[in-house]
mmCIF file of C-alpha atoms in Angstrom:
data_model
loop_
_atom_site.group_PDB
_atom_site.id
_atom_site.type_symbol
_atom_site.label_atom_id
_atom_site.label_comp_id
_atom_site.label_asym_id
_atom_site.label_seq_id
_atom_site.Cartn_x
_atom_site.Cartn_y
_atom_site.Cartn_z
ATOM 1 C CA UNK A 1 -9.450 -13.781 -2.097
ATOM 2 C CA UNK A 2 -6.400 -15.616 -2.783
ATOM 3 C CA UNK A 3 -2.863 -14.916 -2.708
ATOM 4 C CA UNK A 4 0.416 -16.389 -3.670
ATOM 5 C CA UNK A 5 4.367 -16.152 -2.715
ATOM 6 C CA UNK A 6 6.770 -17.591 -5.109
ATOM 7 C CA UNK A 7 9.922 -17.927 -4.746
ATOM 8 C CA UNK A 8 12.421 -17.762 -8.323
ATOM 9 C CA UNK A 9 16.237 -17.904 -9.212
ATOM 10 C CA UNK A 10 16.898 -16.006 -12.328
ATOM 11 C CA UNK A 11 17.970 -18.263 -14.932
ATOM 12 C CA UNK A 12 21.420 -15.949 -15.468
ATOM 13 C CA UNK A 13 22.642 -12.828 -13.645
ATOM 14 C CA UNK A 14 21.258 -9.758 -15.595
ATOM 15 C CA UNK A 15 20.397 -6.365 -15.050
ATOM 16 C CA UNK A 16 16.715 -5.313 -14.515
ATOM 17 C CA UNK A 17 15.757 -2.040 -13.518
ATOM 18 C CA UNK A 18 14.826 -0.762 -10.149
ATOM 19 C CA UNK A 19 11.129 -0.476 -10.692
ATOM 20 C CA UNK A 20 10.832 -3.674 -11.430
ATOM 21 C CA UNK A 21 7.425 -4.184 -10.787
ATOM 22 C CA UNK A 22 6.015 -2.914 -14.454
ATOM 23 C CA UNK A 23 8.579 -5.844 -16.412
ATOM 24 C CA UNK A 24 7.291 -8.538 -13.723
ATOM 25 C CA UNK A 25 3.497 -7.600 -14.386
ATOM 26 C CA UNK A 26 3.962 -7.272 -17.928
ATOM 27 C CA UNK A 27 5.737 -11.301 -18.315
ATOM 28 C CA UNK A 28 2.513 -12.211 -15.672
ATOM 29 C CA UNK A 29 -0.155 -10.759 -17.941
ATOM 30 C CA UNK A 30 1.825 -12.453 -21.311
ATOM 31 C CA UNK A 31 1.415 -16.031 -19.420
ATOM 32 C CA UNK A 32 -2.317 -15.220 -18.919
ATOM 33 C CA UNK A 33 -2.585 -14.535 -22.325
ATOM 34 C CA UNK A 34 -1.047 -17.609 -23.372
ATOM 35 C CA UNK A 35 -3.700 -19.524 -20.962
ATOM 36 C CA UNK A 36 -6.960 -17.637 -21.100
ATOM 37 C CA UNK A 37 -6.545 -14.423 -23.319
ATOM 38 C CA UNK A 38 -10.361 -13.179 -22.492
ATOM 39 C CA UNK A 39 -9.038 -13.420 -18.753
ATOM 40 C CA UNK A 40 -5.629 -11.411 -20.056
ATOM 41 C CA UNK A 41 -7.994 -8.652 -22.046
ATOM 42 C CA UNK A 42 -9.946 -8.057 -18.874
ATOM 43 C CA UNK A 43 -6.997 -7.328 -16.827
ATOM 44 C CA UNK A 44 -5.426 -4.984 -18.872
ATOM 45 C CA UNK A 45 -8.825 -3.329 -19.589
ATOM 46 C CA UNK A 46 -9.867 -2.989 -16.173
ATOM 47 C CA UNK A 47 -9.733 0.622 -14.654
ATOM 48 C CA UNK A 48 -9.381 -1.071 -10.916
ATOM 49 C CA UNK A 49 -8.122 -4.513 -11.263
ATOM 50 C CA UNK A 50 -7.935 -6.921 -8.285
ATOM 51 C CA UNK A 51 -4.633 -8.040 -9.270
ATOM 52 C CA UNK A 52 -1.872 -7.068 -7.081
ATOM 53 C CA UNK A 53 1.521 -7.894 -8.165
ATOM 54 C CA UNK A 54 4.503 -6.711 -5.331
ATOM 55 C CA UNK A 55 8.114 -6.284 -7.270
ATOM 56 C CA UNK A 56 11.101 -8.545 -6.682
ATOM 57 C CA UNK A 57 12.556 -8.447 -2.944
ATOM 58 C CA UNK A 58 15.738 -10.260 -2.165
ATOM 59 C CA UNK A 59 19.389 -9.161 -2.275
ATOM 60 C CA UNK A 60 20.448 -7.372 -5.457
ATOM 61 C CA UNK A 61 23.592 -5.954 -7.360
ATOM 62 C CA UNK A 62 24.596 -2.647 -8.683
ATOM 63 C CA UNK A 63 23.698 -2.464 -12.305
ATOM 64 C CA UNK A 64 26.039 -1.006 -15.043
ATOM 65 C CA UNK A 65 23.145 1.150 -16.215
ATOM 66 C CA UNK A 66 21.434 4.246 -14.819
ATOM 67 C CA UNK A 67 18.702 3.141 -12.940
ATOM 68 C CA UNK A 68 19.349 -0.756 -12.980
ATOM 69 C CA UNK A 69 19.945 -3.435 -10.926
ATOM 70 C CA UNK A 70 21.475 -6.893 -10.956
ATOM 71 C CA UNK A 71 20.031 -10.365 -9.799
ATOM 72 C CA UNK A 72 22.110 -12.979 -9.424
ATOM 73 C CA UNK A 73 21.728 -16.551 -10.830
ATOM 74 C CA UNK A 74 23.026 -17.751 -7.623
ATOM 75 C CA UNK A 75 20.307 -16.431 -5.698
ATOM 76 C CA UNK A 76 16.566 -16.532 -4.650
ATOM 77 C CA UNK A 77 13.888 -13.829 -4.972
ATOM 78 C CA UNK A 78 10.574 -13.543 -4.103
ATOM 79 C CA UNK A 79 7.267 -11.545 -5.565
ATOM 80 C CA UNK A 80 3.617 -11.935 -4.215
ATOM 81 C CA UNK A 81 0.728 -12.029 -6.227
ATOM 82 C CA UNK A 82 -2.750 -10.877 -4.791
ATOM 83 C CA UNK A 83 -6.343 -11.232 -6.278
ATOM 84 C CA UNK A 84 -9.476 -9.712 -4.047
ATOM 85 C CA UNK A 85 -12.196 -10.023 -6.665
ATOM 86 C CA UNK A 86 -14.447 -13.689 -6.382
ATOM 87 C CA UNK A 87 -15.684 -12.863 -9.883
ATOM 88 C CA UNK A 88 -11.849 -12.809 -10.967
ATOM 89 C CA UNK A 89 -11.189 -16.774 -9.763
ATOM 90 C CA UNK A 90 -10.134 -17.317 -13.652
ATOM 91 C CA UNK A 91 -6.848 -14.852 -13.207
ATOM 92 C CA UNK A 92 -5.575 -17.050 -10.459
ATOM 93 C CA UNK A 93 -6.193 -20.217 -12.245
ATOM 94 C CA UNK A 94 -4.562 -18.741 -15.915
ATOM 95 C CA UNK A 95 -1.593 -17.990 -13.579
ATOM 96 C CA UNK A 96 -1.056 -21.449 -11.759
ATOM 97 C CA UNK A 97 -1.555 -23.706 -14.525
ATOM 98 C CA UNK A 98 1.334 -22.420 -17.068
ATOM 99 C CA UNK A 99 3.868 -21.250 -13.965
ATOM 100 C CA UNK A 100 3.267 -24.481 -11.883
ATOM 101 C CA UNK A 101 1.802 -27.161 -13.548
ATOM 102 C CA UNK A 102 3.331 -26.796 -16.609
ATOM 103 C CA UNK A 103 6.972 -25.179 -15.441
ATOM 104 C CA UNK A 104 6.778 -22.097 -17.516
ATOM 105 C CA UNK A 105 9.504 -19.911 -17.091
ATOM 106 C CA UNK A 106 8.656 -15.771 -16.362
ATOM 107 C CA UNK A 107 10.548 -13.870 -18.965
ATOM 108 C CA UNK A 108 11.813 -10.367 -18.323
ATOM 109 C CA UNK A 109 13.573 -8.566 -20.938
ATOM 110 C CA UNK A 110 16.937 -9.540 -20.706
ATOM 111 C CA UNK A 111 16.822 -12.594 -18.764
ATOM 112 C CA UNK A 112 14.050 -15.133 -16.911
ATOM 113 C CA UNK A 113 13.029 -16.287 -13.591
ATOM 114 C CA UNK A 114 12.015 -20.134 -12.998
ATOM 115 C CA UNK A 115 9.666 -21.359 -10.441
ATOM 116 C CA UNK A 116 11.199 -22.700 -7.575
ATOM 117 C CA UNK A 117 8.219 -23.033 -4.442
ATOM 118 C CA UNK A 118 4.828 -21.541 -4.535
ATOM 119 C CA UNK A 119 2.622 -20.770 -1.075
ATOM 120 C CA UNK A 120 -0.666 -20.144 -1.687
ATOM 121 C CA UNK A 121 -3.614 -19.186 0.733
ATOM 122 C CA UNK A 122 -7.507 -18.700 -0.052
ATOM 123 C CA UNK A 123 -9.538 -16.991 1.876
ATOM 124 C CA UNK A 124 -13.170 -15.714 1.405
ATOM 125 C CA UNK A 125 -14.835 -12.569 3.179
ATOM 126 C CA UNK A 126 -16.938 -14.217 5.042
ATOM 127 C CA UNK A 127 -13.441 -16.509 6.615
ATOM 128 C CA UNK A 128 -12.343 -12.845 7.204
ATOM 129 C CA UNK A 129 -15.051 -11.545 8.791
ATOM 130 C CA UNK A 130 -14.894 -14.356 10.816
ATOM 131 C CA UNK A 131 -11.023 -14.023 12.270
ATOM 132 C CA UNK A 132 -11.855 -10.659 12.957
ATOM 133 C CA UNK A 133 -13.090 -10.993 16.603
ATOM 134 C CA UNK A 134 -10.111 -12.840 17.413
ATOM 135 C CA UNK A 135 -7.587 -10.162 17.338
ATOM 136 C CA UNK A 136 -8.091 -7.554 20.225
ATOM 137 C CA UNK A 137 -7.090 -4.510 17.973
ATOM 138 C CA UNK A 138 -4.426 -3.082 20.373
ATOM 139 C CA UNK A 139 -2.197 -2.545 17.901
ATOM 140 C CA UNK A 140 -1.601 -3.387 13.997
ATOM 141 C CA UNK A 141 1.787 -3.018 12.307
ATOM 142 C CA UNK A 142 2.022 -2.589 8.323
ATOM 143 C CA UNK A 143 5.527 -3.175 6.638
ATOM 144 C CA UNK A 144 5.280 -1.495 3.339
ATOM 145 C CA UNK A 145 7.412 -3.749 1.298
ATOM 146 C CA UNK A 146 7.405 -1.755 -1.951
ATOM 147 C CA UNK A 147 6.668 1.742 -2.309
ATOM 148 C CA UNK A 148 2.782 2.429 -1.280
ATOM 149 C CA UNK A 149 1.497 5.139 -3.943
ATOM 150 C CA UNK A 150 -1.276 6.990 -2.849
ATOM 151 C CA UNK A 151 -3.055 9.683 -4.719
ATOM 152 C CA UNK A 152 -5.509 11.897 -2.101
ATOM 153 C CA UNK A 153 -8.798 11.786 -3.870
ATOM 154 C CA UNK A 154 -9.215 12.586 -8.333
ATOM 155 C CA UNK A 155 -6.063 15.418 -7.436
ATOM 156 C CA UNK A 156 -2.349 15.203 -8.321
ATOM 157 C CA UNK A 157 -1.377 15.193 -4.866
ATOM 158 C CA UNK A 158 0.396 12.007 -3.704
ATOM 159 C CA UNK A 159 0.846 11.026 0.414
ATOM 160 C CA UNK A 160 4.383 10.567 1.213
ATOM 161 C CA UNK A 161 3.541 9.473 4.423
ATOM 162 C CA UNK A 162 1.897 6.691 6.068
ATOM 163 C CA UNK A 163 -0.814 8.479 7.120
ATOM 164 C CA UNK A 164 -3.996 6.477 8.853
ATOM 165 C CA UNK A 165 -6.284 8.070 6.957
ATOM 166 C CA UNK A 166 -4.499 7.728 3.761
ATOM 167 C CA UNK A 167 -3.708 4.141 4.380
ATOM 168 C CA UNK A 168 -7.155 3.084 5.734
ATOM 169 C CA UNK A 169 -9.216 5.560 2.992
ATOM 170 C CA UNK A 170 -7.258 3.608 0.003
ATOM 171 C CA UNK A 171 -7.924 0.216 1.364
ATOM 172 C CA UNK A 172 -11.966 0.427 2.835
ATOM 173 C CA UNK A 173 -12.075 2.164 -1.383
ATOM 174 C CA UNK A 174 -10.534 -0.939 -2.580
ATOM 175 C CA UNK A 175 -12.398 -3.662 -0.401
ATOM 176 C CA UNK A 176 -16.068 -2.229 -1.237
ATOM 177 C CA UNK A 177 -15.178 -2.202 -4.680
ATOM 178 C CA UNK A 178 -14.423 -6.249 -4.759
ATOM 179 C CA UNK A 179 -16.784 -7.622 -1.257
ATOM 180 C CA UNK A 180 -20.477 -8.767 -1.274
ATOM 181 C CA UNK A 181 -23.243 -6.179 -0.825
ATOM 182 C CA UNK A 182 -23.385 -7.331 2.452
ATOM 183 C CA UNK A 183 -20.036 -6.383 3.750
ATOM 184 C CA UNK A 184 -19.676 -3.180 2.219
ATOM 185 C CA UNK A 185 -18.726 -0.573 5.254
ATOM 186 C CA UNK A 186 -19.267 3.377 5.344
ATOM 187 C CA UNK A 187 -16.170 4.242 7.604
ATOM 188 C CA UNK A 188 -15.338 8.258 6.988
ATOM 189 C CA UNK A 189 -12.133 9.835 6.761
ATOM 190 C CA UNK A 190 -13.273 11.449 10.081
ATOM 191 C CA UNK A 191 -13.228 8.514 11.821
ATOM 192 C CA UNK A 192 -10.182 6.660 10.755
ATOM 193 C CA UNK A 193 -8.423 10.291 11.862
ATOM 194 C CA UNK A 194 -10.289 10.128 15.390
ATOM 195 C CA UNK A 195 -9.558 6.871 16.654
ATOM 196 C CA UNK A 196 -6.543 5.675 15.055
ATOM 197 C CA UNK A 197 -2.871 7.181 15.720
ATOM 198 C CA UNK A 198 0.069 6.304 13.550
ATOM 199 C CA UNK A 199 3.881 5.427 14.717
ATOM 200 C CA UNK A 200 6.174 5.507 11.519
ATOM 201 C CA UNK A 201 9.440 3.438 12.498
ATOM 202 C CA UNK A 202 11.774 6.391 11.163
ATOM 203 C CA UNK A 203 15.059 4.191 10.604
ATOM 204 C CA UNK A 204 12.904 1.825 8.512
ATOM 205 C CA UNK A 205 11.184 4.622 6.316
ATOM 206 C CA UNK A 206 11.915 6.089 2.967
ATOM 207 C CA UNK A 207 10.493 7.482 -0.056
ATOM 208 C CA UNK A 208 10.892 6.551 -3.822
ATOM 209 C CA UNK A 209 9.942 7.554 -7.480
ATOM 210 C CA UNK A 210 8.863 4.410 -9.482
ATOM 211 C CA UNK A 211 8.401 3.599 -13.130
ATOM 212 C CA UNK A 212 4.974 2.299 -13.302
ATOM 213 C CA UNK A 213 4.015 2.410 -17.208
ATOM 214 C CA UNK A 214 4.612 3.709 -20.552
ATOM 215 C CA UNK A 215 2.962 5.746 -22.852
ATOM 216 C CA UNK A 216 3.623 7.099 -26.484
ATOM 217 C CA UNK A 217 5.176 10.418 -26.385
ATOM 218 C CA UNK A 218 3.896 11.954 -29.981
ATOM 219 C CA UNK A 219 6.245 15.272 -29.968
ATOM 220 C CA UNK A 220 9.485 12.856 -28.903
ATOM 221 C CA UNK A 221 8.150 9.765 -31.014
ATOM 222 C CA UNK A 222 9.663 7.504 -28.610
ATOM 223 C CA UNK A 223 7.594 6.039 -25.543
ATOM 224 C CA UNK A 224 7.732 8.073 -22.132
ATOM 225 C CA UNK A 225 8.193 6.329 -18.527
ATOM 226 C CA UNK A 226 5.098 7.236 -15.971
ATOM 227 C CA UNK A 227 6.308 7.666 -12.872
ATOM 228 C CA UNK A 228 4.487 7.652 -9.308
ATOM 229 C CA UNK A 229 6.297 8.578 -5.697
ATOM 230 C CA UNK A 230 5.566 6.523 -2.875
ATOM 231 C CA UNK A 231 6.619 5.378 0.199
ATOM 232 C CA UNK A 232 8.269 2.714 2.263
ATOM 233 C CA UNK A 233 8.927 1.318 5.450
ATOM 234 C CA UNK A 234 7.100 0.246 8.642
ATOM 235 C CA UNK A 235 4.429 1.573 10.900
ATOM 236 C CA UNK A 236 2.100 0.947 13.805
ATOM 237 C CA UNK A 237 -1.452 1.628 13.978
ATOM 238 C CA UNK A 238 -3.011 2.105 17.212
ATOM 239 C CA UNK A 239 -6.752 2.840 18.608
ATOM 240 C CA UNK A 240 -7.280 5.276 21.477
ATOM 241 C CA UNK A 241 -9.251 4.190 24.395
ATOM 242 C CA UNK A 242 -12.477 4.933 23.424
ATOM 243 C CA UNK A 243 -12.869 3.833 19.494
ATOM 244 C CA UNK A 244 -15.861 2.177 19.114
ATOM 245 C CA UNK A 245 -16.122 -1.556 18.940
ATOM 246 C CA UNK A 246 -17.522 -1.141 14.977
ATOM 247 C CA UNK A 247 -14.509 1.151 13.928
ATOM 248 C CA UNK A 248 -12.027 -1.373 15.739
ATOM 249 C CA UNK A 249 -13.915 -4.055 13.420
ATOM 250 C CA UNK A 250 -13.704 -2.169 10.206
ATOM 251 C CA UNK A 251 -9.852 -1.749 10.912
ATOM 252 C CA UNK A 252 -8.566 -4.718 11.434
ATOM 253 C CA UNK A 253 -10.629 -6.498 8.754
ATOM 254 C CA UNK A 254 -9.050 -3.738 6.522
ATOM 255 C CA UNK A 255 -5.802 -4.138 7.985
ATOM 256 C CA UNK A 256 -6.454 -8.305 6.895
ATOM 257 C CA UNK A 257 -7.770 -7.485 3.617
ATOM 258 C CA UNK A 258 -4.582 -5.360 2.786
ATOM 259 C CA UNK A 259 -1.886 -8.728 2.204
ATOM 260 C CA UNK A 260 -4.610 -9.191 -0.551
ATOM 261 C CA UNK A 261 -5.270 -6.158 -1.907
ATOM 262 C CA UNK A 262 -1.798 -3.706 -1.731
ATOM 263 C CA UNK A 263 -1.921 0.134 -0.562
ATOM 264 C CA UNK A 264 -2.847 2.752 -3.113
ATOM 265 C CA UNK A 265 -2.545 3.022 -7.002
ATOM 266 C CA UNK A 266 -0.188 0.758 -9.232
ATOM 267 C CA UNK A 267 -0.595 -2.377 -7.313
ATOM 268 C CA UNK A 268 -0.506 -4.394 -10.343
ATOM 269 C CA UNK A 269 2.890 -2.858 -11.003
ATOM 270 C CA UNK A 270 5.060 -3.825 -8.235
ATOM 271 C CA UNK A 271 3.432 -0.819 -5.631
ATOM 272 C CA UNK A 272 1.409 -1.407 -2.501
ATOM 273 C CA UNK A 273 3.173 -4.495 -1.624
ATOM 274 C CA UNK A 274 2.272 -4.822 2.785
ATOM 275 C CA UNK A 275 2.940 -7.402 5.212
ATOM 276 C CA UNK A 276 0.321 -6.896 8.376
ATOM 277 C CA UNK A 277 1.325 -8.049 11.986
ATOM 278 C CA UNK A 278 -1.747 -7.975 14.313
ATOM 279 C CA UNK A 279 -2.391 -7.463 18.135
ATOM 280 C CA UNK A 280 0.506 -7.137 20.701
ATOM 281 C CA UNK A 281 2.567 -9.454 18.575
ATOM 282 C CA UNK A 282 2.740 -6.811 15.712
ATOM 283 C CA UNK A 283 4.146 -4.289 18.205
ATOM 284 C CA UNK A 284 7.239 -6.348 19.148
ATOM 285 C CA UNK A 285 10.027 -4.931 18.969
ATOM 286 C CA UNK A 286 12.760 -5.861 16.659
#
């Protein structure tokens, strides 16, 4: 698993609109073609990629336009980049090489972003597994940085809500989809409901519609925006006294495995984006 933070200053000030995330993965997958296009084609085929790509965060503008926003050339933003799959090491290297190594620019429609610091960190499942005993599971603390989309099983029906089972469901889907045979875990629904409790930080939460693809609209003859509704903000997650020690395991390797992976659907498209705090240190106060 390997992630990456970069930090960019937009080349002008220009407008970009407020789901940003769909322009940012669309330059991304464009500079992976340009490197490895087999690597680019698999991405962009792939029904569950393991590329998760947060939007821009940072102070912003108003935009002239409906639905827009303005960065400023005076400023710094940042986006992370996420990649859970070992058999997907090639997307990480088509992405370093151009951006880094060669100083490629990412360009957005009306204006680009250069490079100005990268942080990277690797980390393999078995590294995880490994951390996990350290942390005494008290309690974990997720701040969902850009709207978490979350559809509840193959139905319409999105969570607007930081729910633990929601939450926990979409990531233990997501992590035995990409791990070894060996580390593959059989949680239930039941269980993440029995021995986990949730505490949303109200002030921090809030809800959000966002524009996470395109397609063709044949009656119109013009292309349609896909939107998906998610959610925002921070919460702790907490085990009652008597979760077992394997459940308290699963959780917090989860909980690990989520700065990788994003929360829910879209997570290629600026959704999903978390930041995890673990132990009595996540539960600070601020």
């Amino acid at each position: 698993m390997q992630q990456m933070l970069l930090t960019v200053r937009p080349s002008t000030d220009f407008e970009i609109p407020h789901s940003d995330g769909y322009q940012l993965y669309s330059s991304l997958l464009a500079i992976i073609r340009s490197s490895d296009p087999a690597t680019s084609q698999h991405v962009h085929d792939s029904e569950i990629s393991s590329v998760a790509v947060s939007g821009l965060s940072g102070r912003f503008g108003s935009g002239t336009r409906p639905g827009h926003k303005k960065i400023n050339a005076g400023r710094t933003y940042q986006f992370h980049i996420g990649i859970t799959d070992p058999n997907e090491i090639e997307i990480f290297r088509s992405l370093i090489q151009p951006l880094i190594l060669e100083g490629m620019d990412i360009d957005l429609e009306a204006g680009s972003l250069r490079i100005e610091e990268v942080m990277s960190s690797t980390r393999t499942f078995e590294e995880l597994m490994g951390e996990v005993s350290r942390y005494d599971g008290g309690v974990i603390e997720f701040t969902f940085m850009s709207p978490a989309c979350i559809q509840y099983g193959n139905s319409s029906v999105t969570e607007m809500f930081p729910h633990r089972t929601a939450v926990f469901n979409s990531l233990l889907s997501k992590w035995n989809h990409v791990c070894p045979e060996e580390f593959k875990m059989s949680v239930s629904r039941d269980e993440f409901a029995r021995y986990l409790a949730e505490k949303p930080d109200a002030k921090s939460y809030d809800t959000h519609s966002v524009m996470v693809n395109t397609v063709h609209d044949a009656k119109r003859g013009h292309p349609r925006p896909i939107f998906k509704q998610g959610f925002t903000g921070r919460c702790a997650y907490r085990f009652v006294r008597d979760a077992p020690q394997d459940v308290r395991n699963a959780v917090v390797a989860l909980a690990m495995f989520a700065e990788y992976s994003g929360v829910g659907s879209s997570v290629g498209r600026g959704c999903g984006w978390v930041r995890v705090k673990m132990g009595a240190e996540g539960a600070r106060k601020r």
